[in-house]
Amino acid sequence: MIWRIPDAAPVLRAGLAALAAWAGLAAPAAAAEFHLYLLCEGRVASRGVAHDAQLHLALRDNNMTALIQRSNLLPVGERMRYTASATAYTMSYRTPVAGSRLYTDWFGTRLFVWMPDLRRLAETRLTIDRQSAELRGELLNADGDTLGQLRMQCEPRQADDLPEPKF
């Protein structure tokens, strides 16, 4: 007895079309991972000396994390837990113990070199006002003493407002 296999092309085309449609539905879910982007620019002051500072954050609602996307204060790519209240977002980043890991930027430059006090940095606490988009923060050492102050103005953005990646 000879078995005839029907032409598989229509079945294959239908399967590929279904797979493409399923992949198309999954792509927007990955793109909408973060609900709010905060582009913060301002100053950091320590011992009467102030420098320009920037901090770009991506906030995610479902697990309450903030991703550091760009910064000259905190290591890029790190995540912080945040708490959202009716008036503010509050978050904290604990710096690893000195000697356990050294953070560098893309060019191999050590972070926190420009202010010697910040080599003792243990924690950065941030509060972002949800009405005025003003960021205030403290840089603390291991004893809880203030090493510096942050003041920035944040610009809230949605994913649709951001430019497409260049590469």
N, CA and C atoms as an extended XYZ file, in Angstrom:
501
Properties=species:S:1:pos:R:3:atomname:S:1:resname:S:1:resid:I:1 pbc="F F F"
N         0.844       -1.173        0.000 N   MET     1
C         0.000        0.000        0.000 CA  MET     1
C         0.891        1.238        0.000 C   MET     1
N         0.573        2.180       -0.810 N   ILE     2
C         1.352        3.409       -0.930 CA  ILE     2
C         0.571        4.536       -0.252 C   ILE     2
N         1.267        5.211        0.653 N   TRP     3
C         0.642        6.348        1.334 CA  TRP     3
C         0.981        7.617        0.575 C   TRP     3
N         0.006        8.430        0.377 N   ARG     4
C         0.247        9.701       -0.304 CA  ARG     4
C         0.296       10.797        0.754 C   ARG     4
N         1.334       11.581        0.669 N   ILE     5
C         1.454       12.721        1.573 CA  ILE     5
C         0.932       13.936        0.827 C   ILE     5
N        -0.067       14.601        1.383 N   PRO     6
C        -0.609       15.769        0.683 CA  PRO     6
C         0.454       16.865        0.598 C   PRO     6
N         0.264       17.767       -0.321 N   ASP     7
C         1.206       18.871       -0.509 CA  ASP     7
C         1.293       19.661        0.799 C   ASP     7
N         2.493       19.757        1.342 N   ALA     8
C         2.694       20.384        2.646 CA  ALA     8
C         2.826       21.896        2.562 C   ALA     8
N         2.952       22.469        1.387 N   ALA     9
C         3.182       23.907        1.239 CA  ALA     9
C         2.068       24.747        1.871 C   ALA     9
N         0.767       24.466        1.641 N   PRO    10
C        -0.267       25.310        2.271 CA  PRO    10
C        -0.234       25.217        3.799 C   PRO    10
N         0.007       24.033        4.329 N   VAL    11
C         0.065       23.861        5.776 CA  VAL    11
C         1.270       24.601        6.338 C   VAL    11
N         2.393       24.499        5.643 N   LEU    12
C         3.610       25.181        6.078 CA  LEU    12
C         3.420       26.697        6.041 C   LEU    12
N         2.812       27.206        4.981 N   ARG    13
C         2.568       28.647        4.887 CA  ARG    13
C         1.644       29.120        6.011 C   ARG    13
N         0.619       28.366        6.309 N   ALA    14
C        -0.317       28.737        7.371 CA  ALA    14
C         0.387       28.717        8.726 C   ALA    14
N         1.249       27.726        8.937 N   GLY    15
C         2.000       27.651       10.193 CA  GLY    15
C         2.961       28.811       10.344 C   GLY    15
N         3.650       29.169        9.280 N   LEU    16
C         4.573       30.301        9.322 CA  LEU    16
C         3.831       31.624        9.527 C   LEU    16
N         2.659       31.767        8.905 N   ALA    17
C         1.852       32.980        9.096 CA  ALA    17
C         1.396       33.095       10.547 C   ALA    17
N         0.986       31.980       11.146 N   ALA    18
C         0.568       31.996       12.549 CA  ALA    18
C         1.738       32.333       13.466 C   ALA    18
N         2.908       31.781       13.166 N   LEU    19
C         4.104       32.071       13.962 CA  LEU    19
C         4.490       33.545       13.853 C   LEU    19
N         4.413       34.108       12.655 N   ALA    20
C         4.739       35.526       12.464 CA  ALA    20
C         3.741       36.412       13.209 C   ALA    20
N         2.466       36.058       13.176 N   ALA    21
C         1.460       36.840       13.898 CA  ALA    21
C         1.694       36.764       15.403 C   ALA    21
N         2.037       35.593       15.894 N   TRP    22
C         2.304       35.435       17.329 CA  TRP    22
C         3.529       36.245       17.736 C   TRP    22
N         4.586       36.220       16.928 N   ALA    23
C         5.802       36.994       17.213 CA  ALA    23
C         5.505       38.487       17.174 C   ALA    23
N         4.638       38.918       16.277 N   GLY    24
C         4.258       40.330       16.203 CA  GLY    24
C         3.502       40.791       17.429 C   GLY    24
N         2.722       39.917       18.020 N   LEU    25
C         2.003       40.272       19.243 CA  LEU    25
C         2.936       40.340       20.435 C   LEU    25
N         3.973       39.528       20.453 N   ALA    26
C         4.902       39.502       21.582 CA  ALA    26
C         5.834       40.709       21.572 C   ALA    26
N         6.150       41.274       20.422 N   ALA    27
C         7.094       42.397       20.338 CA  ALA    27
C         6.620       43.634       21.098 C   ALA    27
N         5.349       44.090       20.973 N   PRO    28
C         4.944       45.271       21.723 CA  PRO    28
C         5.017       45.061       23.237 C   PRO    28
N         4.814       43.856       23.714 N   ALA    29
C         4.903       43.611       25.152 CA  ALA    29
C         6.324       43.831       25.652 C   ALA    29
N         7.317       43.444       24.878 N   ALA    30
C         8.700       43.649       25.287 CA  ALA    30
C         9.070       45.124       25.221 C   ALA    30
N         8.506       45.866       24.243 N   ALA    31
C         8.828       47.280       24.094 CA  ALA    31
C         8.204       48.108       25.214 C   ALA    31
N         7.112       47.666       25.784 N   ALA    32
C         6.409       48.426       26.819 CA  ALA    32
C         6.824       47.977       28.213 C   ALA    32
N         8.041       47.515       28.361 N   GLU    33
C         8.493       47.005       29.649 CA  GLU    33
C         8.506       48.091       30.716 C   GLU    33
N         8.952       49.294       30.389 N   PHE    34
C         9.017       50.400       31.338 CA  PHE    34
C         7.882       51.370       31.044 C   PHE    34
N         7.263       51.896       32.092 N   HIS    35
C         6.121       52.774       31.892 CA  HIS    35
C         6.487       54.248       31.916 C   HIS    35
N         7.633       54.600       32.517 N   LEU    36
C         8.004       56.004       32.645 CA  LEU    36
C         9.514       56.149       32.585 C   LEU    36
N         9.958       57.150       31.872 N   TYR    37
C        11.380       57.471       31.776 CA  TYR    37
C        11.586       58.856       32.373 C   TYR    37
N        12.563       59.003       33.251 N   LEU    38
C        12.869       60.279       33.880 CA  LEU    38
C        14.275       60.701       33.463 C   LEU    38
N        14.372       61.847       32.803 N   LEU    39
C        15.652       62.395       32.369 CA  LEU    39
C        15.974       63.548       33.312 C   LEU    39
N        16.875       63.316       34.263 N   CYS    40
C        17.167       64.281       35.322 CA  CYS    40
C        18.532       64.923       35.102 C   CYS    40
N        18.575       66.244       35.210 N   GLU    41
C        19.808       67.013       35.075 CA  GLU    41
C        19.868       67.989       36.242 C   GLU    41
N        21.047       68.188       36.818 N   GLY    42
C        21.166       69.116       37.935 CA  GLY    42
C        22.581       69.192       38.462 C   GLY    42
N        22.689       69.307       39.793 N   ARG    43
C        23.983       69.504       40.444 CA  ARG    43
C        24.124       68.555       41.627 C   ARG    43
N        25.365       68.168       41.890 N   VAL    44
C        25.713       67.436       43.098 CA  VAL    44
C        26.726       68.305       43.839 C   VAL    44
N        26.511       68.478       45.143 N   ALA    45
C        27.382       69.341       45.945 CA  ALA    45
C        27.946       68.554       47.118 C   ALA    45
N        29.249       68.765       47.371 N   SER    46
C        29.916       68.140       48.500 CA  SER    46
C        30.998       69.084       48.995 C   SER    46
N        30.948       69.405       50.288 N   ARG    47
C        31.936       70.299       50.910 CA  ARG    47
C        32.047       71.639       50.197 C   ARG    47
N        30.917       72.188       49.782 N   GLY    48
C        30.904       73.496       49.146 CA  GLY    48
C        31.294       73.503       47.683 C   GLY    48
N        31.612       72.354       47.112 N   VAL    49
C        31.973       72.253       45.696 CA  VAL    49
C        30.819       71.572       44.974 C   VAL    49
N        30.379       72.174       43.863 N   ALA    50
C        29.260       71.609       43.110 CA  ALA    50
C        29.707       71.258       41.697 C   ALA    50
N        29.143       70.178       41.177 N   HIS    51
C        29.431       69.717       39.814 CA  HIS    51
C        28.123       69.363       39.134 C   HIS    51
N        28.156       69.401       37.798 N   ASP    52
C        26.990       68.985       37.033 CA  ASP    52
C        26.754       67.497       37.225 C   ASP    52
N        25.486       67.117       37.212 N   ALA    53
C        25.124       65.712       37.390 CA  ALA    53
C        23.970       65.369       36.465 C   ALA    53
N        23.929       64.123       36.063 N   GLN    54
C        22.810       63.631       35.260 CA  GLN    54
C        22.442       62.232       35.714 C   GLN    54
N        21.171       61.939       35.599 N   LEU    55
C        20.657       60.625       35.983 CA  LEU    55
C        19.415       60.351       35.159 C   LEU    55
N        19.464       59.348       34.293 N   HIS    56
C        18.324       58.966       33.479 CA  HIS    56
C        17.829       57.607       33.986 C   HIS    56
N        16.569       57.577       34.393 N   LEU    57
C        15.979       56.375       34.974 CA  LEU    57
C        14.818       55.869       34.129 C   LEU    57
N        14.638       54.563       34.115 N   ALA    58
C        13.475       53.923       33.505 CA  ALA    58
C        12.744       53.190       34.628 C   ALA    58
N        11.481       53.562       34.859 N   LEU    59
C        10.703       52.974       35.953 CA  LEU    59
C         9.771       51.895       35.416 C   LEU    59
N         9.696       50.819       36.150 N   ARG    60
C         8.847       49.685       35.791 CA  ARG    60
C         7.843       49.460       36.909 C   ARG    60
N         6.563       49.465       36.564 N   ASP    61
C         5.497       49.373       37.563 CA  ASP    61
C         5.290       47.991       38.146 C   ASP    61
N         5.367       46.946       37.316 N   ASN    62
C         4.946       45.630       37.786 CA  ASN    62
C         5.849       45.040       38.863 C   ASN    62
N         7.136       45.414       38.909 N   ASN    63
C         7.975       44.911       39.995 CA  ASN    63
C         8.689       46.041       40.738 C   ASN    63
N         8.270       47.284       40.491 N   MET    64
C         8.752       48.464       41.212 CA  MET    64
C        10.272       48.593       41.175 C   MET    64
N        10.852       48.499       39.974 N   THR    65
C        12.289       48.687       39.823 CA  THR    65
C        12.563       49.898       38.941 C   THR    65
N        13.697       50.511       39.195 N   ALA    66
C        14.174       51.634       38.387 CA  ALA    66
C        15.534       51.245       37.820 C   ALA    66
N        15.671       51.319       36.511 N   LEU    67
C        16.912       50.994       35.825 CA  LEU    67
C        17.686       52.283       35.576 C   LEU    67
N        18.965       52.295       35.939 N   ILE    68
C        19.822       53.444       35.687 CA  ILE    68
C        20.298       53.334       34.242 C   ILE    68
N        19.782       54.218       33.375 N   GLN    69
C        20.106       54.140       31.959 CA  GLN    69
C        21.322       54.977       31.578 C   GLN    69
N        21.477       56.101       32.232 N   ARG    70
C        22.612       56.984       31.952 CA  ARG    70
C        22.864       57.808       33.197 C   ARG    70
N        24.118       57.931       33.593 N   SER    71
C        24.422       58.670       34.803 CA  SER    71
C        25.920       58.918       34.921 C   SER    71
N        26.262       60.023       35.566 N   ASN    72
C        27.649       60.229       35.947 CA  ASN    72
C        27.790       60.149       37.463 C   ASN    72
N        26.749       59.642       38.124 N   LEU    73
C        26.750       59.455       39.577 CA  LEU    73
C        26.689       57.997       39.988 C   LEU    73
N        25.843       57.256       39.339 N   LEU    74
C        25.586       55.859       39.697 CA  LEU    74
C        25.945       54.963       38.515 C   LEU    74
N        26.265       53.702       38.782 N   PRO    75
C        26.642       52.790       37.693 CA  PRO    75
C        25.479       52.471       36.753 C   PRO    75
N        25.722       52.664       35.475 N   VAL    76
C        24.715       52.420       34.446 CA  VAL    76
C        24.425       50.926       34.376 C   VAL    76
N        23.148       50.598       34.237 N   GLY    77
C        22.735       49.203       34.127 CA  GLY    77
C        22.284       48.592       35.446 C   GLY    77
N        22.554       49.259       36.554 N   GLU    78
C        22.116       48.757       37.861 CA  GLU    78
C        20.630       49.058       38.057 C   GLU    78
N        19.991       48.264       38.891 N   ARG    79
C        18.572       48.454       39.208 CA  ARG    79
C        18.400       48.781       40.678 C   ARG    79
N        17.399       49.605       40.943 N   MET    80
C        17.039       49.971       42.318 CA  MET    80
C        15.565       49.670       42.509 C   MET    80
N        15.198       49.305       43.704 N   ARG    81
C        13.785       49.180       44.066 CA  ARG    81
C        13.278       50.565       44.411 C   ARG    81
N        12.059       50.875       43.991 N   TYR    82
C        11.484       52.164       44.366 CA  TYR    82
C        10.114       51.962       44.994 C   TYR    82
N         9.712       52.971       45.739 N   THR    83
C         8.395       52.991       46.356 CA  THR    83
C         7.659       54.198       45.800 C   THR    83
N         6.455       53.986       45.338 N   ALA    84
C         5.651       55.079       44.791 CA  ALA    84
C         4.545       55.416       45.778 C   ALA    84
N         4.489       56.686       46.146 N   SER    85
C         3.381       57.168       46.973 CA  SER    85
C         2.598       58.170       46.128 C   SER    85
N         1.587       58.768       46.708 N   ALA    86
C         0.794       59.745       45.966 CA  ALA    86
C         1.596       60.997       45.629 C   ALA    86
N         2.656       61.252       46.395 N   THR    87
C         3.421       62.486       46.197 CA  THR    87
C         4.826       62.285       45.649 C   THR    87
N         5.428       61.106       45.813 N   ALA    88
C         6.840       60.966       45.436 CA  ALA    88
C         7.211       59.524       45.110 C   ALA    88
N         8.295       59.412       44.342 N   TYR    89
C         8.990       58.144       44.152 CA  TYR    89
C        10.223       58.213       45.059 C   TYR    89
N        10.452       57.181       45.849 N   THR    90
C        11.653       57.132       46.682 CA  THR    90
C        12.418       55.865       46.358 C   THR    90
N        13.746       55.985       46.299 N   MET    91
C        14.586       54.836       45.980 CA  MET    91
C        15.955       55.006       46.612 C   MET    91
N        16.666       53.917       46.701 N   SER    92
C        17.980       53.925       47.334 CA  SER    92
C        18.892       52.972       46.585 C   SER    92
N        20.169       53.382       46.427 N   TYR    93
C        21.168       52.518       45.815 CA  TYR    93
C        22.311       52.343       46.792 C   TYR    93
N        22.604       51.095       47.143 N   ARG    94
C        23.723       50.801       48.043 CA  ARG    94
C        24.961       50.513       47.211 C   ARG    94
N        26.015       51.277       47.474 N   THR    95
C        27.283       51.105       46.788 CA  THR    95
C        27.997       49.893       47.367 C   THR    95
N        28.581       49.043       46.522 N   PRO    96
C        29.313       47.896       47.048 CA  PRO    96
C        30.450       48.340       47.974 C   PRO    96
N        30.818       47.481       48.889 N   VAL    97
C        31.892       47.781       49.828 CA  VAL    97
C        33.182       48.037       49.051 C   VAL    97
N        33.936       49.028       49.488 N   ALA    98
C        35.178       49.384       48.801 CA  ALA    98
C        36.084       48.165       48.687 C   ALA    98
N        36.626       47.978       47.504 N   GLY    99
C        37.531       46.859       47.269 CA  GLY    99
C        36.832       45.634       46.727 C   GLY    99
N        35.492       45.551       46.840 N   SER   100
C        34.813       44.370       46.345 CA  SER   100
C        34.588       44.445       44.833 C   SER   100
N        34.381       45.666       44.309 N   ARG   101
C        34.153       45.833       42.884 CA  ARG   101
C        34.362       47.295       42.535 C   ARG   101
N        35.033       47.564       41.462 N   LEU   102
C        35.296       48.930       41.037 CA  LEU   102
C        34.474       49.213       39.796 C   LEU   102
N        33.647       50.255       39.835 N   TYR   103
C        32.843       50.633       38.688 CA  TYR   103
C        33.618       51.597       37.818 C   TYR   103
N        33.558       51.388       36.503 N   THR   104
C        34.216       52.280       35.554 CA  THR   104
C        33.220       52.644       34.466 C   THR   104
N        33.520       53.733       33.748 N   ASP   105
C        32.677       54.096       32.622 CA  ASP   105
C        33.207       53.422       31.354 C   ASP   105
N        32.662       53.796       30.197 N   TRP   106
C        33.023       53.155       28.933 CA  TRP   106
C        34.495       53.341       28.585 C   TRP   106
N        35.093       54.426       29.065 N   PHE   107
C        36.478       54.720       28.717 CA  PHE   107
C        37.457       54.180       29.750 C   PHE   107
N        36.985       53.460       30.760 N   GLY   108
C        37.845       52.894       31.780 CA  GLY   108
C        38.164       53.844       32.913 C   GLY   108
N        37.494       54.986       32.952 N   THR   109
C        37.723       55.967       34.011 CA  THR   109
C        36.972       55.546       35.261 C   THR   109
N        37.630       55.652       36.416 N   ARG   110
C        36.969       55.288       37.664 CA  ARG   110
C        35.894       56.312       38.005 C   ARG   110
N        34.788       55.846       38.562 N   LEU   111
C        33.724       56.743       38.995 CA  LEU   111
C        34.077       57.342       40.351 C   LEU   111
N        33.514       58.476       40.653 N   PHE   112
C        33.656       59.174       41.931 CA  PHE   112
C        35.074       59.688       42.174 C   PHE   112
N        35.890       59.812       41.151 N   VAL   113
C        37.256       60.298       41.321 CA  VAL   113
C        37.280       61.805       41.525 C   VAL   113
N        36.319       62.500       40.929 N   TRP   114
C        36.345       63.950       40.959 CA  TRP   114
C        36.042       64.539       42.327 C   TRP   114
N        35.530       63.796       43.274 N   MET   115
C        35.302       64.262       44.638 CA  MET   115
C        35.852       63.218       45.597 C   MET   115
N        36.979       63.480       46.242 N   PRO   116
C        37.583       62.458       47.112 CA  PRO   116
C        36.656       61.959       48.211 C   PRO   116
N        35.767       62.794       48.730 N   ASP   117
C        34.838       62.348       49.771 CA  ASP   117
C        33.965       61.194       49.301 C   ASP   117
N        33.656       61.169       48.023 N   LEU   118
C        32.719       60.166       47.526 CA  LEU   118
C        33.331       58.774       47.435 C   LEU   118
N        34.627       58.634       47.670 N   ARG   119
C        35.222       57.305       47.714 CA  ARG   119
C        34.701       56.525       48.920 C   ARG   119
N        34.162       57.232       49.903 N   ARG   120
C        33.590       56.587       51.084 CA  ARG   120
C        32.080       56.378       50.933 C   ARG   120
N        31.559       56.624       49.753 N   LEU   121
C        30.126       56.540       49.505 CA  LEU   121
C        29.605       55.128       49.766 C   LEU   121
N        28.546       55.032       50.556 N   ALA   122
C        27.949       53.731       50.872 CA  ALA   122
C        26.525       53.616       50.337 C   ALA   122
N        25.805       54.747       50.255 N   GLU   123
C        24.402       54.696       49.843 CA  GLU   123
C        23.994       56.024       49.228 C   GLU   123
N        23.142       55.946       48.226 N   THR   124
C        22.551       57.127       47.608 CA  THR   124
C        21.044       57.001       47.761 C   THR   124
N        20.429       58.001       48.394 N   ARG   125
C        18.967       58.019       48.574 CA  ARG   125
C        18.379       59.114       47.700 C   ARG   125
N        17.320       58.771       46.988 N   LEU   126
C        16.691       59.710       46.059 CA  LEU   126
C        15.208       59.823       46.333 C   LEU   126
N        14.681       61.029       46.162 N   THR   127
C        13.250       61.283       46.232 CA  THR   127
C        12.888       62.163       45.051 C   THR   127
N        11.890       61.740       44.280 N   ILE   128
C        11.443       62.505       43.118 CA  ILE   128
C        10.000       62.906       43.363 C   ILE   128
N         9.751       64.209       43.426 N   ASP   129
C         8.403       64.745       43.632 CA  ASP   129
C         7.578       64.476       42.378 C   ASP   129
N         6.399       63.895       42.530 N   ARG   130
C         5.582       63.523       41.384 CA  ARG   130
C         4.836       64.699       40.778 C   ARG   130
N         4.748       65.825       41.485 N   GLN   131
C         4.081       67.005       40.936 CA  GLN   131
C         5.060       67.922       40.217 C   GLN   131
N         6.182       68.242       40.855 N   SER   132
C         7.143       69.192       40.288 CA  SER   132
C         8.271       68.509       39.514 C   SER   132
N         8.403       67.199       39.610 N   ALA   133
C         9.473       66.413       38.973 CA  ALA   133
C        10.851       66.842       39.458 C   ALA   133
N        10.935       67.300       40.694 N   GLU   134
C        12.216       67.692       41.275 CA  GLU   134
C        12.810       66.513       42.033 C   GLU   134
N        14.079       66.242       41.764 N   LEU   135
C        14.791       65.170       42.442 CA  LEU   135
C        15.676       65.783       43.517 C   LEU   135
N        15.597       65.227       44.698 N   ARG   136
C        16.491       65.586       45.797 CA  ARG   136
C        17.096       64.300       46.315 C   ARG   136
N        18.359       64.362       46.664 N   GLY   137
C        19.013       63.160       47.132 CA  GLY   137
C        20.142       63.448       48.086 C   GLY   137
N        20.551       62.383       48.761 N   GLU   138
C        21.661       62.444       49.707 CA  GLU   138
C        22.652       61.348       49.362 C   GLU   138
N        23.922       61.685       49.508 N   LEU   139
C        24.999       60.710       49.373 CA  LEU   139
C        25.515       60.449       50.779 C   LEU   139
N        25.436       59.196       51.231 N   LEU   140
C        25.748       58.855       52.618 CA  LEU   140
C        26.942       57.912       52.700 C   LEU   140
N        27.701       58.034       53.801 N   ASN   141
C        28.774       57.066       54.045 CA  ASN   141
C        28.219       55.909       54.870 C   ASN   141
N        29.067       54.984       55.261 N   ALA   142
C        28.621       53.783       55.990 CA  ALA   142
C        28.035       54.120       57.366 C   ALA   142
N        28.433       55.254       57.948 N   ASP   143
C        27.910       55.656       59.257 CA  ASP   143
C        26.605       56.424       59.154 C   ASP   143
N        26.141       56.719       57.931 N   GLY   144
C        24.912       57.474       57.751 CA  GLY   144
C        25.130       58.975       57.700 C   GLY   144
N        26.387       59.414       57.685 N   ASP   145
C        26.679       60.842       57.588 CA  ASP   145
C        26.557       61.286       56.133 C   ASP   145
N        26.089       62.509       55.943 N   THR   146
C        25.898       63.041       54.601 CA  THR   146
C        27.228       63.478       54.001 C   THR   146
N        27.534       62.951       52.823 N   LEU   147
C        28.737       63.335       52.084 CA  LEU   147
C        28.427       64.395       51.032 C   LEU   147
N        27.200       64.396       50.535 N   GLY   148
C        26.829       65.339       49.490 CA  GLY   148
C        25.331       65.396       49.308 C   GLY   148
N        24.903       66.392       48.549 N   GLN   149
C        23.483       66.613       48.266 CA  GLN   149
C        23.272       66.646       46.761 C   GLN   149
N        22.145       66.129       46.325 N   LEU   150
C        21.754       66.156       44.919 CA  LEU   150
C        20.514       67.021       44.752 C   LEU   150
N        20.506       67.843       43.716 N   ARG   151
C        19.310       68.588       43.329 CA  ARG   151
C        19.244       68.557       41.812 C   ARG   151
N        18.157       68.022       41.306 N   MET   152
C        17.988       67.908       39.859 CA  MET   152
C        16.551       68.199       39.483 C   MET   152
N        16.379       68.569       38.232 N   GLN   153
C        15.048       68.702       37.668 CA  GLN   153
C        14.871       67.583       36.658 C   GLN   153
N        13.793       66.835       36.791 N   CYS   154
C        13.547       65.692       35.916 CA  CYS   154
C        12.508       66.037       34.862 C   CYS   154
N        12.683       65.454       33.716 N   GLU   155
C        11.716       65.599       32.641 CA  GLU   155
C        11.101       64.226       32.379 C   GLU   155
N         9.815       64.055       32.709 N   PRO   156
C         9.182       62.752       32.473 CA  PRO   156
C         8.934       62.526       30.984 C   PRO   156
N         9.165       61.310       30.546 N   ARG   157
C         8.944       60.935       29.150 CA  ARG   157
C         8.255       59.583       29.105 C   ARG   157
N         7.556       59.352       28.023 N   GLN   158
C         6.961       58.050       27.742 CA  GLN   158
C         7.812       57.367       26.676 C   GLN   158
N         7.625       56.093       26.486 N   ALA   159
C         8.432       55.340       25.512 CA  ALA   159
C         8.259       55.895       24.098 C   ALA   159
N         7.066       56.395       23.769 N   ASP   160
C         6.814       56.929       22.431 CA  ASP   160
C         7.574       58.229       22.178 C   ASP   160
N         7.929       58.968       23.245 N   ASP   161
C         8.616       60.256       23.111 CA  ASP   161
C        10.121       60.112       22.911 C   ASP   161
N        10.679       58.951       23.214 N   LEU   162
C        12.113       58.771       23.138 CA  LEU   162
C        12.558       58.488       21.708 C   LEU   162
N        13.770       58.939       21.333 N   PRO   163
C        14.255       58.646       19.982 CA  PRO   163
C        14.580       57.164       19.820 C   PRO   163
N        14.508       56.706       18.601 N   GLU   164
C        14.852       55.322       18.284 CA  GLU   164
C        16.351       55.121       18.503 C   GLU   164
N        16.759       53.924       18.848 N   PRO   165
C        18.206       53.653       18.951 CA  PRO   165
C        18.890       53.874       17.612 C   PRO   165
N        20.104       54.387       17.668 N   LYS   166
C        20.856       54.709       16.452 CA  LYS   166
C        21.580       53.484       15.885 C   LYS   166
N        21.692       52.411       16.647 N   PHE   167
C        22.404       51.234       16.148 CA  PHE   167
C        21.652       49.996       16.489 C   PHE   167
